[in-house]
Amino acid sequence: MAGVTYLVRMIPLVLVKKKIKNSFILSFLYYVPYSVLTVMTIPGIFYATGSYITAAVGFVVAALLSLKGKSLVTVALLSSAGVLLSELLLKLV
Amino acid sequence: MFYLVIKKEGSEKAVQNSFKKGITDGFPICIGYLSVSFAFGIFAAQNGLSVIEAVLISMTNLTSAGQLAGVPIICGGGSLLELAVSQLVINSRYSLMSVSLSQKLGSNIKMLDRFLISFGNTDEIFAVAISNKESLGKKYMSGLIFTPYIGWAGGTLLGAVAGFVLPEIVITSLGVAIYGMFIAIVTPVLKENRAVAAVVVISIILSCLFKFLPILSAFPSGFVVIICAVIASAAMAIFAPVESEGEENA
């Protein structure tokens, strides 16, 4: 895994001296991170906590907070807190 | 990990080569990395990796999305091919960043240095490096890569240990942390940029198809990420090409 990651970074830095101009490749490479992160998150997040309900809570909290522009750490911590709270609530029921 | 690419024509003669400035510039990245790598450490422990294994992965890879995709493949007994190709696609954007960074490096940087510098080309380190007006020297790049690296490896160590030490309920709650961060990266951009929003929607649809349809759900997770990401990104690259000049905001 490390080998491939390193090669992906190393080869262009070492070999390429000119700028990439091809619009399709540039656009593709621009969209890839967002697509990758999305595919990994959905539906993965719903299986992350052992209960669909608590995971859904975490998801909704994360989505709402990030729409409001909160920072990475804030979103992560508060969505975790949301999951914790809902897990505790479920235990009480 | 988000990145900001600013294309400025910097002066060719001035070179930024202070190790100390590299360290200070890298410090905010280090702090940011601590939480992500901590979440990764937890995730790795949840998947059954030992502390040493988790830290080694972070020390050799230095990529959050790539590591997150790689761990289930490794722990699930996936093939090396799946691992290699998924890393290739997920990290493919680094090839673009490496091209940009190579333009920015000072002329006195030797080949060996290029091999070393490219190891540390993550989104954030790249963003800070590029934001300098001058060309970049070896000492500056060393400092810039050094502090975040400590944050990344150290945070993983803390997270992996915490994964063994903290009560079960806290660990499962933290399980969403890394997904929360991914959401925090993507959502602000999809709010502003309709093409990105479209990529996200297409990705969600494809990802769910692969999860729930009988034939498609047999595909291993690594390949699912590759196939969905390639289709969604290529489709939008055709329908909504990004302008090559000017700013790309993430």
CSV table of C-alpha atoms in Angstrom, one decimal:
chain,number,residue,atom,x,y,z
A,1,MET,CA,0.0,0.0,0.0
A,2,ALA,CA,2.8,2.4,0.9
A,3,GLY,CA,4.6,1.4,-2.2
A,4,VAL,CA,1.8,2.4,-4.5
A,5,THR,CA,1.0,5.6,-2.6
A,6,TYR,CA,4.6,6.7,-2.8
A,7,LEU,CA,5.0,5.9,-6.4
A,8,VAL,CA,1.9,7.9,-7.3
A,9,ARG,CA,3.4,10.9,-5.6
A,10,MET,CA,7.0,10.3,-6.7
A,11,ILE,CA,6.9,9.6,-10.4
A,12,PRO,CA,5.2,12.8,-11.5
A,13,LEU,CA,7.3,15.0,-9.2
A,14,VAL,CA,10.5,13.4,-10.4
A,15,LEU,CA,9.6,13.2,-14.1
A,16,VAL,CA,7.2,15.9,-15.0
A,17,LYS,CA,8.6,19.4,-15.6
A,18,LYS,CA,5.8,20.8,-17.7
A,19,LYS,CA,2.3,21.7,-16.6
A,20,ILE,CA,-0.6,19.4,-17.5
A,21,LYS,CA,-2.9,21.2,-19.9
A,22,ASN,CA,-5.5,18.5,-20.8
A,23,SER,CA,-8.8,19.8,-19.5
A,24,PHE,CA,-10.4,16.4,-19.1
A,25,ILE,CA,-7.5,15.0,-17.0
A,26,LEU,CA,-7.4,18.2,-14.9
A,27,SER,CA,-11.2,18.1,-14.3
A,28,PHE,CA,-11.1,14.4,-13.6
A,29,LEU,CA,-8.4,14.8,-11.0
A,30,TYR,CA,-10.3,17.6,-9.5
A,31,TYR,CA,-13.4,15.6,-8.9
A,32,VAL,CA,-11.8,12.4,-7.8
A,33,PRO,CA,-11.2,13.3,-4.1
A,34,TYR,CA,-14.9,14.3,-3.6
A,35,SER,CA,-16.1,11.2,-5.3
A,36,VAL,CA,-13.8,9.0,-3.4
A,37,LEU,CA,-14.7,10.5,0.0
A,38,THR,CA,-18.4,10.3,-0.8
A,39,VAL,CA,-18.2,6.6,-1.9
A,40,MET,CA,-16.3,5.7,1.2
A,41,THR,CA,-18.8,7.6,3.5
A,42,ILE,CA,-22.1,6.4,2.0
A,43,PRO,CA,-23.2,3.9,2.9
A,44,GLY,CA,-20.2,3.1,5.0
A,45,ILE,CA,-21.0,5.5,7.8
A,46,PHE,CA,-24.3,3.6,8.6
A,47,TYR,CA,-22.3,0.5,9.4
A,48,ALA,CA,-19.7,2.3,11.5
A,49,THR,CA,-21.3,2.1,14.9
A,50,GLY,CA,-23.1,-1.2,15.1
A,51,SER,CA,-26.6,0.4,15.0
A,52,TYR,CA,-28.2,2.1,12.0
A,53,ILE,CA,-30.0,4.6,14.3
A,54,THR,CA,-27.0,5.9,16.1
A,55,ALA,CA,-25.0,6.0,12.9
A,56,ALA,CA,-27.8,8.0,11.2
A,57,VAL,CA,-27.7,10.4,14.1
A,58,GLY,CA,-24.0,10.9,13.6
A,59,PHE,CA,-24.5,11.4,9.9
A,60,VAL,CA,-27.2,14.0,10.3
A,61,VAL,CA,-25.2,15.9,12.9
A,62,ALA,CA,-22.2,15.9,10.7
A,63,ALA,CA,-24.1,17.0,7.6
A,64,LEU,CA,-25.9,19.8,9.4
A,65,LEU,CA,-22.8,21.1,11.1
A,66,SER,CA,-20.7,21.1,7.9
A,67,LEU,CA,-23.5,22.8,6.0
A,68,LYS,CA,-23.1,25.5,8.7
A,69,GLY,CA,-19.4,25.7,7.9
A,70,LYS,CA,-18.0,24.3,11.1
A,71,SER,CA,-14.4,23.1,11.2
A,72,LEU,CA,-13.2,19.5,10.6
A,73,VAL,CA,-12.5,18.8,14.2
A,74,THR,CA,-15.8,20.4,15.5
A,75,VAL,CA,-17.8,18.3,13.0
A,76,ALA,CA,-16.0,15.1,13.9
A,77,LEU,CA,-16.2,15.6,17.7
A,78,LEU,CA,-19.8,16.7,17.8
A,79,SER,CA,-21.0,13.9,15.5
A,80,SER,CA,-19.2,11.4,17.7
A,81,ALA,CA,-20.9,13.1,20.7
A,82,GLY,CA,-24.2,12.7,18.9
A,83,VAL,CA,-23.6,9.0,18.5
A,84,LEU,CA,-22.6,8.6,22.1
A,85,LEU,CA,-25.7,10.4,23.3
A,86,SER,CA,-28.0,8.4,21.1
A,87,GLU,CA,-26.3,5.1,22.2
A,88,LEU,CA,-26.8,6.0,25.8
A,89,LEU,CA,-30.4,7.0,25.1
A,90,LEU,CA,-31.1,3.7,23.4
A,91,LYS,CA,-29.6,1.8,26.3
A,92,LEU,CA,-32.0,3.5,28.6
A,93,VAL,CA,-35.1,2.6,26.5
B,1,MET,CA,-8.1,16.2,3.0
B,2,PHE,CA,-8.9,19.5,1.3
B,3,TYR,CA,-6.6,21.5,-0.8
B,4,LEU,CA,-6.4,25.0,-2.1
B,5,VAL,CA,-4.5,25.6,-5.3
B,6,ILE,CA,-3.4,29.2,-5.9
B,7,LYS,CA,-1.7,29.7,-9.2
B,8,LYS,CA,0.6,32.6,-8.9
B,9,GLU,CA,3.6,33.4,-10.9
B,10,GLY,CA,6.3,33.6,-8.2
B,11,SER,CA,9.6,35.2,-8.6
B,12,GLU,CA,12.1,32.7,-10.1
B,13,LYS,CA,15.1,34.2,-8.3
B,14,ALA,CA,14.0,34.3,-4.6
B,15,VAL,CA,14.1,31.0,-2.8
B,16,GLN,CA,12.3,30.2,0.4
B,17,ASN,CA,14.8,27.9,2.2
B,18,SER,CA,14.4,28.4,5.9
B,19,PHE,CA,14.0,25.2,7.9
B,20,LYS,CA,12.5,27.1,10.8
B,21,LYS,CA,9.9,28.7,8.6
B,22,GLY,CA,9.1,25.2,7.2
B,23,ILE,CA,8.5,24.0,10.8
B,24,THR,CA,6.3,26.9,11.7
B,25,ASP,CA,4.3,26.8,8.5
B,26,GLY,CA,3.8,23.1,9.1
B,27,PHE,CA,2.6,23.5,12.6
B,28,PRO,CA,-1.1,24.2,11.9
B,29,ILE,CA,-1.1,21.1,9.6
B,30,CYS,CA,0.3,19.1,12.4
B,31,ILE,CA,-2.5,20.1,14.8
B,32,GLY,CA,-5.1,19.4,12.1
B,33,TYR,CA,-3.6,16.0,11.5
B,34,LEU,CA,-3.7,15.0,15.1
B,35,SER,CA,-7.5,14.6,15.1
B,36,VAL,CA,-7.7,12.8,11.8
B,37,SER,CA,-4.8,10.4,12.6
B,38,PHE,CA,-6.3,9.8,16.0
B,39,ALA,CA,-9.6,8.8,14.3
B,40,PHE,CA,-7.6,6.6,11.9
B,41,GLY,CA,-5.8,5.0,14.9
B,42,ILE,CA,-9.2,4.2,16.4
B,43,PHE,CA,-10.5,2.8,13.1
B,44,ALA,CA,-7.4,0.6,12.6
B,45,ALA,CA,-7.8,-0.8,16.1
B,46,GLN,CA,-11.5,-1.5,15.5
B,47,ASN,CA,-10.5,-3.5,12.5
B,48,GLY,CA,-8.2,-5.6,14.5
B,49,LEU,CA,-4.8,-4.0,13.7
B,50,SER,CA,-2.2,-3.8,16.4
B,51,VAL,CA,-0.8,-0.4,17.6
B,52,ILE,CA,2.5,-1.1,15.8
B,53,GLU,CA,0.7,-2.0,12.5
B,54,ALA,CA,-1.5,1.1,12.6
B,55,VAL,CA,1.5,3.4,13.3
B,56,LEU,CA,3.6,1.8,10.6
B,57,ILE,CA,0.8,2.3,8.1
B,58,SER,CA,0.6,6.0,8.9
B,59,MET,CA,4.3,6.4,8.9
B,60,THR,CA,4.7,4.8,5.5
B,61,ASN,CA,1.7,6.2,3.7
B,62,LEU,CA,0.7,9.6,5.0
B,63,THR,CA,-2.7,9.8,3.4
B,64,SER,CA,-6.0,9.7,5.3
B,65,ALA,CA,-8.4,8.6,2.5
B,66,GLY,CA,-6.0,6.1,1.1
B,67,GLN,CA,-5.3,4.5,4.6
B,68,LEU,CA,-9.0,4.4,5.4
B,69,ALA,CA,-9.7,2.5,2.2
B,70,GLY,CA,-6.7,0.3,2.6
B,71,VAL,CA,-7.3,-1.0,6.1
B,72,PRO,CA,-10.6,-2.9,5.3
B,73,ILE,CA,-8.9,-4.5,2.3
B,74,ILE,CA,-5.9,-5.6,4.3
B,75,CYS,CA,-8.0,-6.8,7.3
B,76,GLY,CA,-10.6,-8.4,5.0
B,77,GLY,CA,-8.0,-10.4,3.2
B,78,GLY,CA,-8.3,-8.5,-0.1
B,79,SER,CA,-6.0,-9.1,-3.0
B,80,LEU,CA,-2.8,-7.0,-3.5
B,81,LEU,CA,-4.2,-6.0,-6.9
B,82,GLU,CA,-7.3,-4.5,-5.2
B,83,LEU,CA,-5.1,-2.7,-2.7
B,84,ALA,CA,-2.8,-1.4,-5.4
B,85,VAL,CA,-5.4,-0.2,-7.8
B,86,SER,CA,-7.6,1.4,-5.1
B,87,GLN,CA,-4.6,3.3,-3.8
B,88,LEU,CA,-3.8,4.4,-7.3
B,89,VAL,CA,-7.2,5.9,-7.9
B,90,ILE,CA,-7.7,7.4,-4.5
B,91,ASN,CA,-4.3,9.0,-4.5
B,92,SER,CA,-4.3,9.9,-8.2
B,93,ARG,CA,-4.9,13.5,-7.4
B,94,TYR,CA,-1.4,13.6,-5.8
B,95,SER,CA,0.1,13.1,-9.3
B,96,LEU,CA,-1.5,16.4,-10.3
B,97,MET,CA,-0.2,18.0,-7.2
B,98,SER,CA,3.3,16.6,-7.7
B,99,VAL,CA,3.3,18.1,-11.2
B,100,SER,CA,2.4,21.5,-9.7
B,101,LEU,CA,4.9,21.2,-6.9
B,102,SER,CA,7.6,20.3,-9.3
B,103,GLN,CA,7.2,23.7,-10.9
B,104,LYS,CA,7.6,25.4,-7.6
B,105,LEU,CA,10.9,23.7,-6.5
B,106,GLY,CA,14.1,25.7,-6.7
B,107,SER,CA,16.5,24.8,-9.4
B,108,ASN,CA,19.2,23.6,-7.0
B,109,ILE,CA,17.1,20.7,-5.8
B,110,LYS,CA,18.7,17.5,-6.7
B,111,MET,CA,17.1,14.3,-7.9
B,112,LEU,CA,17.6,12.5,-4.5
B,113,ASP,CA,15.8,15.4,-2.8
B,114,ARG,CA,12.9,15.1,-5.3
B,115,PHE,CA,12.5,11.5,-4.2
B,116,LEU,CA,12.4,12.5,-0.6
B,117,ILE,CA,10.2,15.5,-1.0
B,118,SER,CA,7.5,13.7,-3.0
B,119,PHE,CA,7.0,11.3,-0.1
B,120,GLY,CA,5.5,14.2,1.9
B,121,ASN,CA,3.2,15.6,-0.8
B,122,THR,CA,-0.1,15.5,1.0
B,123,ASP,CA,-3.0,17.9,0.3
B,124,GLU,CA,-2.2,20.3,3.2
B,125,ILE,CA,1.5,20.3,2.8
B,126,PHE,CA,1.1,20.9,-0.9
B,127,ALA,CA,-1.3,23.7,-0.2
B,128,VAL,CA,1.0,25.5,2.2
B,129,ALA,CA,4.0,24.9,-0.1
B,130,ILE,CA,2.2,26.3,-3.1
B,131,SER,CA,1.0,29.4,-1.2
B,132,ASN,CA,4.6,30.7,-0.9
B,133,LYS,CA,5.5,33.3,-3.4
B,134,GLU,CA,9.1,32.2,-3.8
B,135,SER,CA,10.5,29.0,-5.1
B,136,LEU,CA,11.1,26.4,-2.5
B,137,GLY,CA,14.3,25.0,-1.2
B,138,LYS,CA,15.2,21.7,0.4
B,139,LYS,CA,15.5,22.9,4.0
B,140,TYR,CA,12.1,24.6,3.9
B,141,MET,CA,10.4,21.5,2.5
B,142,SER,CA,12.1,19.4,5.1
B,143,GLY,CA,10.7,21.6,7.9
B,144,LEU,CA,7.3,21.8,6.3
B,145,ILE,CA,7.0,18.0,6.0
B,146,PHE,CA,8.5,17.3,9.4
B,147,THR,CA,6.0,18.8,11.8
B,148,PRO,CA,2.9,17.4,10.1
B,149,TYR,CA,4.5,14.0,9.9
B,150,ILE,CA,5.0,13.9,13.7
B,151,GLY,CA,1.3,14.9,14.1
B,152,TRP,CA,0.2,12.2,11.7
B,153,ALA,CA,2.3,9.4,13.2
B,154,GLY,CA,1.8,10.5,16.8
B,155,GLY,CA,-1.9,10.9,16.5
B,156,THR,CA,-2.2,7.5,15.0
B,157,LEU,CA,-0.2,6.1,18.0
B,158,LEU,CA,-2.5,7.8,20.4
B,159,GLY,CA,-5.6,6.7,18.5
B,160,ALA,CA,-4.5,3.1,18.2
B,161,VAL,CA,-3.7,2.9,21.9
B,162,ALA,CA,-7.0,4.6,22.8
B,163,GLY,CA,-8.7,2.0,20.7
B,164,PHE,CA,-7.5,-0.6,23.2
B,165,VAL,CA,-8.0,1.4,26.3
B,166,LEU,CA,-11.2,3.4,26.0
B,167,PRO,CA,-14.6,1.8,26.8
B,168,GLU,CA,-16.4,0.1,24.0
B,169,ILE,CA,-19.2,2.7,23.8
B,170,VAL,CA,-16.7,5.6,23.3
B,171,ILE,CA,-14.9,3.7,20.6
B,172,THR,CA,-18.0,3.1,18.6
B,173,SER,CA,-19.0,6.7,18.9
B,174,LEU,CA,-15.6,7.8,17.6
B,175,GLY,CA,-16.1,5.4,14.8
B,176,VAL,CA,-18.0,8.1,13.0
B,177,ALA,CA,-15.2,10.7,13.6
B,178,ILE,CA,-13.3,10.0,10.4
B,179,TYR,CA,-16.6,9.9,8.3
B,180,GLY,CA,-17.5,13.2,10.0
B,181,MET,CA,-14.3,14.7,8.7
B,182,PHE,CA,-14.9,13.5,5.2
B,183,ILE,CA,-18.4,15.0,5.3
B,184,ALA,CA,-16.9,18.2,6.6
B,185,ILE,CA,-14.5,18.3,3.6
B,186,VAL,CA,-17.1,17.6,0.9
B,187,THR,CA,-20.2,19.4,2.1
B,188,PRO,CA,-18.9,23.0,2.0
B,189,VAL,CA,-17.7,22.5,-1.5
B,190,LEU,CA,-20.9,20.8,-2.8
B,191,LYS,CA,-22.8,23.7,-1.3
B,192,GLU,CA,-20.9,26.2,-3.5
B,193,ASN,CA,-20.2,24.1,-6.6
B,194,ARG,CA,-23.0,22.4,-8.4
B,195,ALA,CA,-20.7,20.2,-10.4
B,196,VAL,CA,-19.2,18.8,-7.2
B,197,ALA,CA,-22.8,18.4,-5.9
B,198,ALA,CA,-23.6,16.3,-9.0
B,199,VAL,CA,-20.4,14.2,-8.5
B,200,VAL,CA,-21.5,13.6,-4.9
B,201,VAL,CA,-25.0,12.5,-5.9
B,202,ILE,CA,-23.8,10.2,-8.7
B,203,SER,CA,-21.3,8.7,-6.3
B,204,ILE,CA,-23.9,8.1,-3.7
B,205,ILE,CA,-26.2,6.4,-6.2
B,206,LEU,CA,-23.4,4.2,-7.6
B,207,SER,CA,-22.1,3.4,-4.2
B,208,CYS,CA,-25.5,2.3,-2.9
B,209,LEU,CA,-26.1,0.2,-6.1
B,210,PHE,CA,-22.9,-1.6,-5.4
B,211,LYS,CA,-23.9,-2.2,-1.9
B,212,PHE,CA,-27.4,-3.4,-2.4
B,213,LEU,CA,-27.8,-5.0,-5.8
B,214,PRO,CA,-27.1,-8.8,-5.7
B,215,ILE,CA,-24.6,-9.0,-8.5
B,216,LEU,CA,-22.7,-5.8,-7.8
B,217,SER,CA,-22.4,-6.4,-4.0
B,218,ALA,CA,-20.0,-9.2,-4.7
B,219,PHE,CA,-17.4,-6.7,-5.7
B,220,PRO,CA,-14.7,-6.2,-3.0
B,221,SER,CA,-14.7,-2.8,-1.3
B,222,GLY,CA,-11.5,-1.5,-2.9
B,223,PHE,CA,-12.8,-2.1,-6.4
B,224,VAL,CA,-16.2,-0.5,-5.6
B,225,VAL,CA,-14.4,2.7,-4.6
B,226,ILE,CA,-12.4,2.7,-7.8
B,227,ILE,CA,-15.3,1.9,-10.1
B,228,CYS,CA,-17.7,4.4,-8.6
B,229,ALA,CA,-15.2,7.2,-8.3
B,230,VAL,CA,-13.9,6.8,-11.8
B,231,ILE,CA,-17.4,6.7,-13.3
B,232,ALA,CA,-18.6,9.7,-11.3
B,233,SER,CA,-15.5,11.8,-11.8
B,234,ALA,CA,-15.1,11.0,-15.5
B,235,ALA,CA,-18.8,11.7,-16.2
B,236,MET,CA,-18.6,15.1,-14.5
B,237,ALA,CA,-15.2,15.8,-16.1
B,238,ILE,CA,-17.0,15.5,-19.5
B,239,PHE,CA,-20.1,17.4,-18.6
B,240,ALA,CA,-18.6,20.1,-16.4
B,241,PRO,CA,-14.9,20.6,-17.1
B,242,VAL,CA,-13.0,22.7,-14.6
B,243,GLU,CA,-11.3,25.8,-15.9
B,244,SER,CA,-7.5,25.4,-16.0
B,245,GLU,CA,-6.8,29.0,-15.0
B,246,GLY,CA,-7.7,30.7,-11.8
B,247,GLU,CA,-8.6,29.3,-8.4
B,248,GLU,CA,-9.9,25.8,-7.5
B,249,ASN,CA,-11.4,26.1,-4.0
B,250,ALA,CA,-11.9,23.1,-1.8
